[in-house]
């Protein structure tokens, strides 16, 4: 039916999947910060760089950190996409809404992609 | 004397809208806001607003009363002043977020369009029985809190998500009705209805702000209905 | 008139309430180009306020129930001037029409068996008055009208009816043969005037309760259809018959349903006495509405009213318990708390008889065709014009309507009109086009209002009109008093026609609409007054102090008010139902 809004730039192209990804990534990030935060609280006062580095070098933490990076990317994309489609619209600002929105989305994409590559590089090289 | 501040705008005369301050002798009575408007209109017939049943069931006179959306006919002055904005002055503005046609009257086309989008009618292509389609009291009870919507638009025009995307987000009122048909044991189009709601805007622009629940003059809870729709979508997809 | 745009449809329905939308639905389903002109968004129509339900023998509460019993009740309720062929049609077709509503999705309340819940209402009996109280009113809690109106609007959306929402029909367009070929209408939002041309014009404009100062009716109930018909020279029937609903909330006018008494509530006077036991020993609080309203008025007049001014009585509901009240009568609890500042769970609701329903209207046959009477007293169909719902007088309500019968009336006859028009369109309708001068004539009134210069304020004149009607043509009526009222109205006519429209702007000018509505109100009021003065008997809702008895010899007939010469004629009541013998007039007791 013609009424359905097709959103080629949305993350999962379905409202439900975006919504679910947002929730799951949120949970992953929360867990990640609890683990890292918990480690800092327990060991932080006496910790040196070697310890900190070793903590992240374990396979578990590498996988976990990768999941967190991916979650940041997905979470941020969905959030920023929603912001852009709320405020940067033809309804609000006429013809330049489309240009601004696509520019904003492109810029967000570049930044997030950079974070992704950078994050993986740090974690896996 | 009651001080009243009225949003005035006549497109044929005014460059832009302005607030008009008037006073009214209410005889010390705690009138309904609509009664106040009727008395003011008797003096100044150019004052423009919608009204019909004057008992809170037709949904004509939704407006922003001292900062809060509500029905003029069932909001007493005393309650209006408790809304906070305006102090001892009764402040009446059109519902926010949609274009103003004149004074307190807004153009509700987008609101109605969203309502129409959800196919607000029973769909059941199986042959109808000679009597009514049976429905147990328990099945019928699922429609309570849904079918009572009067389409006054108080909720949708209080919703920031609807302000930003009134053309793409169905809005609390339309979604309440969407769920009213999803929840009806006599309706067989559940799958079709759900598939038409599963885009990033129709349902999922609801961020649970709950302004809709806060203003609904009929005490309905669109946020809860939206949660039910989301659960149905989740159920269907997993 | 070259500047008036013409829009053409097969059928145009004026009025977006229950009757109009049921008629529109029928036509739209048959594929004909159908438009509804409604001065408010359809779900804001007054049908939305109907509470208690739709009376119909669907045999849910009582498997033995039959439509003939319902027919008997309705004939008796009408005080025998309801047309028996029409009542027979309504009560027998009713179940089908109600089941259709369920199939369309109306959220009726349910019984344990899954069937539609039915509650007792006033004037209902089993076995032709011999079997005690019946429960025949199908309900969706106490919001049946709301549920029904929304369901019908939804059905029309499904079937692509064209809606002219917030358009106001100003006058009938007649061609040179006197046939109705559409209406003039004004778009309220823009002020544009359009000729809506149609082969069938259906008036479903509802009632005119706003002729009275105290009414349960919405602000919009201004008798626009009756006004237009009278201005076009067509007669109206039984227009003196106005129902005063026993339970309007004192002071506010807001209705609380008869269903309250159906569920077990009852009326008490200041001594706490259940006074209806004296007036109607059998049916008590569920006697006909006219009977209950008169009894209440007598209690008040005789000094047994409640409150500091003794000007109302109480409706006691608290003994029903919170659970019943909140599940069966949730809307009533809400209204009572808001408008009477009384919580029915704890205290009684102050109520007073309040103008509620216009039994009279445009005379029609059971197909909705509008009728007039020729010189020799024969019915003549008015080509092109149809009416259904409250504006019509089929007549199924006669001198007093039973509770729950108005929703049935509008569904059954809205549907019947649609069915008939569909058939007529298929067979071909041929009418001459309206000429330029026909259109000019139809626009004359609007132009006069638009060009008004001096004159009095619409709001002041409306208040004056309402007070005259309230004081001179209320629950009890008296000849000399009514004559005085008629004189006052004669004085008002010129003043209302020359009322001043100060604001001549085009964008959503409600002042213009109110000026036009006031003229419609006046037409209804004057017809009511003259017909009421003429009917020299007491029957149903028409209770005269100077003629206290029913006079079957002279007045077992419809009154017909002809606007041209302001004359009241008579028209025979139908006593020839098709499938059974007629119910002969009896003394009416409850």
PDB file of N, CA and C in Angstrom, chain A residues 49-108:
ATOM      1  N   UNK A  49      49.331   1.437  33.353  1.00  0.00           N
ATOM      2  CA  UNK A  49      48.980   1.258  31.964  1.00  0.00           C
ATOM      3  C   UNK A  49      49.025  -0.210  31.552  1.00  0.00           C
ATOM      4  N   UNK A  50      49.994  -0.933  32.018  1.00  0.00           N
ATOM      5  CA  UNK A  50      50.155  -2.332  31.628  1.00  0.00           C
ATOM      6  C   UNK A  50      48.930  -3.154  31.999  1.00  0.00           C
ATOM      7  N   UNK A  51      48.456  -2.881  33.227  1.00  0.00           N
ATOM      8  CA  UNK A  51      47.255  -3.570  33.708  1.00  0.00           C
ATOM      9  C   UNK A  51      46.029  -3.250  32.841  1.00  0.00           C
ATOM     10  N   UNK A  52      45.884  -1.976  32.586  1.00  0.00           N
ATOM     11  CA  UNK A  52      44.760  -1.450  31.789  1.00  0.00           C
ATOM     12  C   UNK A  52      44.791  -2.059  30.408  1.00  0.00           C
ATOM     13  N   UNK A  53      45.971  -2.094  29.800  1.00  0.00           N
ATOM     14  CA  UNK A  53      46.169  -2.631  28.467  1.00  0.00           C
ATOM     15  C   UNK A  53      45.898  -4.135  28.449  1.00  0.00           C
ATOM     16  N   UNK A  54      46.352  -4.839  29.495  1.00  0.00           N
ATOM     17  CA  UNK A  54      46.150  -6.285  29.578  1.00  0.00           C
ATOM     18  C   UNK A  54      44.663  -6.620  29.700  1.00  0.00           C
ATOM     19  N   UNK A  55      43.997  -5.765  30.451  1.00  0.00           N
ATOM     20  CA  UNK A  55      42.550  -5.964  30.633  1.00  0.00           C
ATOM     21  C   UNK A  55      41.832  -5.994  29.280  1.00  0.00           C
ATOM     22  N   UNK A  56      42.262  -5.091  28.387  1.00  0.00           N
ATOM     23  CA  UNK A  56      41.586  -5.027  27.091  1.00  0.00           C
ATOM     24  C   UNK A  56      42.116  -6.040  26.088  1.00  0.00           C
ATOM     25  N   UNK A  57      43.235  -6.664  26.437  1.00  0.00           N
ATOM     26  CA  UNK A  57      43.856  -7.568  25.472  1.00  0.00           C
ATOM     27  C   UNK A  57      43.221  -8.960  25.484  1.00  0.00           C
ATOM     28  N   UNK A  58      42.481  -9.252  26.517  1.00  0.00           N
ATOM     29  CA  UNK A  58      41.871 -10.576  26.566  1.00  0.00           C
ATOM     30  C   UNK A  58      40.872 -10.736  25.423  1.00  0.00           C
ATOM     31  N   UNK A  59      40.700 -11.944  24.948  1.00  0.00           N
ATOM     32  CA  UNK A  59      39.791 -12.178  23.821  1.00  0.00           C
ATOM     33  C   UNK A  59      38.373 -11.733  24.178  1.00  0.00           C
ATOM     34  N   UNK A  60      38.009 -12.066  25.423  1.00  0.00           N
ATOM     35  CA  UNK A  60      36.651 -11.690  25.835  1.00  0.00           C
ATOM     36  C   UNK A  60      36.430 -10.183  25.692  1.00  0.00           C
ATOM     37  N   UNK A  61      37.420  -9.398  26.230  1.00  0.00           N
ATOM     38  CA  UNK A  61      37.246  -7.953  26.195  1.00  0.00           C
ATOM     39  C   UNK A  61      37.336  -7.413  24.771  1.00  0.00           C
ATOM     40  N   UNK A  62      38.131  -8.065  23.939  1.00  0.00           N
ATOM     41  CA  UNK A  62      38.197  -7.627  22.536  1.00  0.00           C
ATOM     42  C   UNK A  62      36.851  -7.803  21.842  1.00  0.00           C
ATOM     43  N   UNK A  63      36.253  -8.990  22.038  1.00  0.00           N
ATOM     44  CA  UNK A  63      34.931  -9.244  21.429  1.00  0.00           C
ATOM     45  C   UNK A  63      33.896  -8.287  22.022  1.00  0.00           C
ATOM     46  N   UNK A  64      33.976  -8.153  23.335  1.00  0.00           N
ATOM     47  CA  UNK A  64      33.011  -7.289  24.028  1.00  0.00           C
ATOM     48  C   UNK A  64      33.156  -5.839  23.561  1.00  0.00           C
ATOM     49  N   UNK A  65      34.406  -5.389  23.436  1.00  0.00           N
ATOM     50  CA  UNK A  65      34.635  -4.013  22.992  1.00  0.00           C
ATOM     51  C   UNK A  65      34.159  -3.814  21.561  1.00  0.00           C
ATOM     52  N   UNK A  66      34.384  -4.827  20.722  1.00  0.00           N
ATOM     53  CA  UNK A  66      33.906  -4.730  19.340  1.00  0.00           C
ATOM     54  C   UNK A  66      32.381  -4.595  19.316  1.00  0.00           C
ATOM     55  N   UNK A  67      31.738  -5.414  20.138  1.00  0.00           N
ATOM     56  CA  UNK A  67      30.270  -5.324  20.226  1.00  0.00           C
ATOM     57  C   UNK A  67      29.855  -3.928  20.677  1.00  0.00           C
ATOM     58  N   UNK A  68      30.607  -3.368  21.599  1.00  0.00           N
ATOM     59  CA  UNK A  68      30.273  -2.037  22.094  1.00  0.00           C
ATOM     60  C   UNK A  68      30.458  -0.995  20.998  1.00  0.00           C
ATOM     61  N   UNK A  69      31.548  -1.112  20.239  1.00  0.00           N
ATOM     62  CA  UNK A  69      31.766  -0.159  19.141  1.00  0.00           C
ATOM     63  C   UNK A  69      30.625  -0.261  18.136  1.00  0.00           C
ATOM     64  N   UNK A  70      30.288  -1.499  17.767  1.00  0.00           N
ATOM     65  CA  UNK A  70      29.185  -1.681  16.807  1.00  0.00           C
ATOM     66  C   UNK A  70      27.888  -1.102  17.367  1.00  0.00           C
ATOM     67  N   UNK A  71      27.691  -1.287  18.655  1.00  0.00           N
ATOM     68  CA  UNK A  71      26.477  -0.765  19.288  1.00  0.00           C
ATOM     69  C   UNK A  71      26.450   0.757  19.247  1.00  0.00           C
ATOM     70  N   UNK A  72      27.607   1.365  19.496  1.00  0.00           N
ATOM     71  CA  UNK A  72      27.667   2.829  19.432  1.00  0.00           C
ATOM     72  C   UNK A  72      27.278   3.294  18.035  1.00  0.00           C
ATOM     73  N   UNK A  73      27.867   2.620  17.036  1.00  0.00           N
ATOM     74  CA  UNK A  73      27.587   3.019  15.651  1.00  0.00           C
ATOM     75  C   UNK A  73      26.087   2.922  15.364  1.00  0.00           C
ATOM     76  N   UNK A  74      25.506   1.751  15.664  1.00  0.00           N
ATOM     77  CA  UNK A  74      24.093   1.528  15.355  1.00  0.00           C
ATOM     78  C   UNK A  74      23.208   2.479  16.150  1.00  0.00           C
ATOM     79  N   UNK A  75      23.501   2.579  17.433  1.00  0.00           N
ATOM     80  CA  UNK A  75      22.689   3.415  18.320  1.00  0.00           C
ATOM     81  C   UNK A  75      22.732   4.870  17.869  1.00  0.00           C
ATOM     82  N   UNK A  76      23.935   5.310  17.570  1.00  0.00           N
ATOM     83  CA  UNK A  76      24.096   6.707  17.180  1.00  0.00           C
ATOM     84  C   UNK A  76      23.433   6.966  15.829  1.00  0.00           C
ATOM     85  N   UNK A  77      23.605   6.014  14.914  1.00  0.00           N
ATOM     86  CA  UNK A  77      22.997   6.235  13.595  1.00  0.00           C
ATOM     87  C   UNK A  77      21.469   6.350  13.714  1.00  0.00           C
ATOM     88  N   UNK A  78      20.889   5.427  14.425  1.00  0.00           N
ATOM     89  CA  UNK A  78      19.423   5.449  14.549  1.00  0.00           C
ATOM     90  C   UNK A  78      18.979   6.739  15.245  1.00  0.00           C
ATOM     91  N   UNK A  79      19.688   7.114  16.283  1.00  0.00           N
ATOM     92  CA  UNK A  79      19.331   8.332  17.015  1.00  0.00           C
ATOM     93  C   UNK A  79      19.484   9.576  16.163  1.00  0.00           C
ATOM     94  N   UNK A  80      20.641   9.678  15.499  1.00  0.00           N
ATOM     95  CA  UNK A  80      20.890  10.874  14.688  1.00  0.00           C
ATOM     96  C   UNK A  80      19.950  10.928  13.489  1.00  0.00           C
ATOM     97  N   UNK A  81      19.660   9.748  12.948  1.00  0.00           N
ATOM     98  CA  UNK A  81      18.731   9.707  11.814  1.00  0.00           C
ATOM     99  C   UNK A  81      17.358  10.233  12.251  1.00  0.00           C
ATOM    100  N   UNK A  82      16.932   9.820  13.445  1.00  0.00           N
ATOM    101  CA  UNK A  82      15.643  10.295  13.954  1.00  0.00           C
ATOM    102  C   UNK A  82      15.681  11.808  14.156  1.00  0.00           C
ATOM    103  N   UNK A  83      16.788  12.287  14.721  1.00  0.00           N
ATOM    104  CA  UNK A  83      16.899  13.732  14.930  1.00  0.00           C
ATOM    105  C   UNK A  83      16.828  14.463  13.593  1.00  0.00           C
ATOM    106  N   UNK A  84      17.559  13.928  12.604  1.00  0.00           N
ATOM    107  CA  UNK A  84      17.581  14.616  11.312  1.00  0.00           C
ATOM    108  C   UNK A  84      16.205  14.608  10.651  1.00  0.00           C
ATOM    109  N   UNK A  85      15.463  13.527  10.834  1.00  0.00           N
ATOM    110  CA  UNK A  85      14.149  13.482  10.190  1.00  0.00           C
ATOM    111  C   UNK A  85      13.079  14.197  11.022  1.00  0.00           C
ATOM    112  N   UNK A  86      13.420  14.559  12.247  1.00  0.00           N
ATOM    113  CA  UNK A  86      12.520  15.411  13.030  1.00  0.00           C
ATOM    114  C   UNK A  86      12.691  16.873  12.643  1.00  0.00           C
ATOM    115  N   UNK A  87      13.947  17.307  12.645  1.00  0.00           N
ATOM    116  CA  UNK A  87      14.188  18.749  12.555  1.00  0.00           C
ATOM    117  C   UNK A  87      14.584  19.237  11.171  1.00  0.00           C
ATOM    118  N   UNK A  88      15.261  18.379  10.391  1.00  0.00           N
ATOM    119  CA  UNK A  88      15.755  18.840   9.093  1.00  0.00           C
ATOM    120  C   UNK A  88      14.823  18.325   7.996  1.00  0.00           C
ATOM    121  N   UNK A  89      13.615  18.898   7.945  1.00  0.00           N
ATOM    122  CA  UNK A  89      12.638  18.387   6.990  1.00  0.00           C
ATOM    123  C   UNK A  89      12.154  19.501   6.073  1.00  0.00           C
ATOM    124  N   UNK A  90      11.637  19.091   4.932  1.00  0.00           N
ATOM    125  CA  UNK A  90      11.054  20.053   3.997  1.00  0.00           C
ATOM    126  C   UNK A  90       9.898  20.798   4.657  1.00  0.00           C
ATOM    127  N   UNK A  91       9.186  20.099   5.527  1.00  0.00           N
ATOM    128  CA  UNK A  91       8.064  20.734   6.227  1.00  0.00           C
ATOM    129  C   UNK A  91       8.553  21.936   7.054  1.00  0.00           C
ATOM    130  N   UNK A  92       9.719  21.741   7.713  1.00  0.00           N
ATOM    131  CA  UNK A  92      10.210  22.783   8.613  1.00  0.00           C
ATOM    132  C   UNK A  92      10.949  23.879   7.865  1.00  0.00           C
ATOM    133  N   UNK A  93      11.719  23.489   6.827  1.00  0.00           N
ATOM    134  CA  UNK A  93      12.605  24.497   6.236  1.00  0.00           C
ATOM    135  C   UNK A  93      12.556  24.540   4.719  1.00  0.00           C
ATOM    136  N   UNK A  94      11.507  23.993   4.136  1.00  0.00           N
ATOM    137  CA  UNK A  94      11.365  24.080   2.684  1.00  0.00           C
ATOM    138  C   UNK A  94      12.376  23.216   1.955  1.00  0.00           C
ATOM    139  N   UNK A  95      12.686  23.607   0.740  1.00  0.00           N
ATOM    140  CA  UNK A  95      13.515  22.793  -0.150  1.00  0.00           C
ATOM    141  C   UNK A  95      14.873  22.444   0.411  1.00  0.00           C
ATOM    142  N   UNK A  96      15.432  23.350   1.188  1.00  0.00           N
ATOM    143  CA  UNK A  96      16.780  23.048   1.665  1.00  0.00           C
ATOM    144  C   UNK A  96      16.776  22.000   2.776  1.00  0.00           C
ATOM    145  N   UNK A  97      15.592  21.608   3.232  1.00  0.00           N
ATOM    146  CA  UNK A  97      15.484  20.556   4.243  1.00  0.00           C
ATOM    147  C   UNK A  97      16.125  19.270   3.760  1.00  0.00           C
ATOM    148  N   UNK A  98      15.816  18.902   2.526  1.00  0.00           N
ATOM    149  CA  UNK A  98      16.338  17.656   1.969  1.00  0.00           C
ATOM    150  C   UNK A  98      17.857  17.714   1.888  1.00  0.00           C
ATOM    151  N   UNK A  99      18.381  18.831   1.367  1.00  0.00           N
ATOM    152  CA  UNK A  99      19.827  18.991   1.210  1.00  0.00           C
ATOM    153  C   UNK A  99      20.517  18.903   2.571  1.00  0.00           C
ATOM    154  N   UNK A 100      19.981  19.681   3.507  1.00  0.00           N
ATOM    155  CA  UNK A 100      20.585  19.705   4.837  1.00  0.00           C
ATOM    156  C   UNK A 100      20.544  18.338   5.503  1.00  0.00           C
ATOM    157  N   UNK A 101      19.390  17.683   5.344  1.00  0.00           N
ATOM    158  CA  UNK A 101      19.228  16.389   6.003  1.00  0.00           C
ATOM    159  C   UNK A 101      20.225  15.374   5.435  1.00  0.00           C
ATOM    160  N   UNK A 102      20.316  15.327   4.083  1.00  0.00           N
ATOM    161  CA  UNK A 102      21.237  14.371   3.470  1.00  0.00           C
ATOM    162  C   UNK A 102      22.684  14.704   3.844  1.00  0.00           C
ATOM    163  N   UNK A 103      22.995  15.997   3.886  1.00  0.00           N
ATOM    164  CA  UNK A 103      24.345  16.403   4.262  1.00  0.00           C
ATOM    165  C   UNK A 103      24.647  15.962   5.693  1.00  0.00           C
ATOM    166  N   UNK A 104      23.704  16.199   6.576  1.00  0.00           N
ATOM    167  CA  UNK A 104      23.864  15.816   7.971  1.00  0.00           C
ATOM    168  C   UNK A 104      24.033  14.306   8.103  1.00  0.00           C
ATOM    169  N   UNK A 105      23.186  13.588   7.353  1.00  0.00           N
ATOM    170  CA  UNK A 105      23.253  12.131   7.433  1.00  0.00           C
ATOM    171  C   UNK A 105      24.580  11.624   6.862  1.00  0.00           C
ATOM    172  N   UNK A 106      25.049  12.265   5.759  1.00  0.00           N
ATOM    173  CA  UNK A 106      26.328  11.857   5.161  1.00  0.00           C
ATOM    174  C   UNK A 106      27.469  12.113   6.136  1.00  0.00           C
ATOM    175  N   UNK A 107      27.434  13.286   6.750  1.00  0.00           N
ATOM    176  CA  UNK A 107      28.484  13.633   7.710  1.00  0.00           C
ATOM    177  C   UNK A 107      28.464  12.646   8.872  1.00  0.00           C
ATOM    178  N   UNK A 108      27.272  12.348   9.384  1.00  0.00           N
ATOM    179  CA  UNK A 108      27.166  11.386  10.474  1.00  0.00           C
ATOM    180  C   UNK A 108      27.735  10.047  10.045  1.00  0.00           C
TER     181      UNK A 108
END
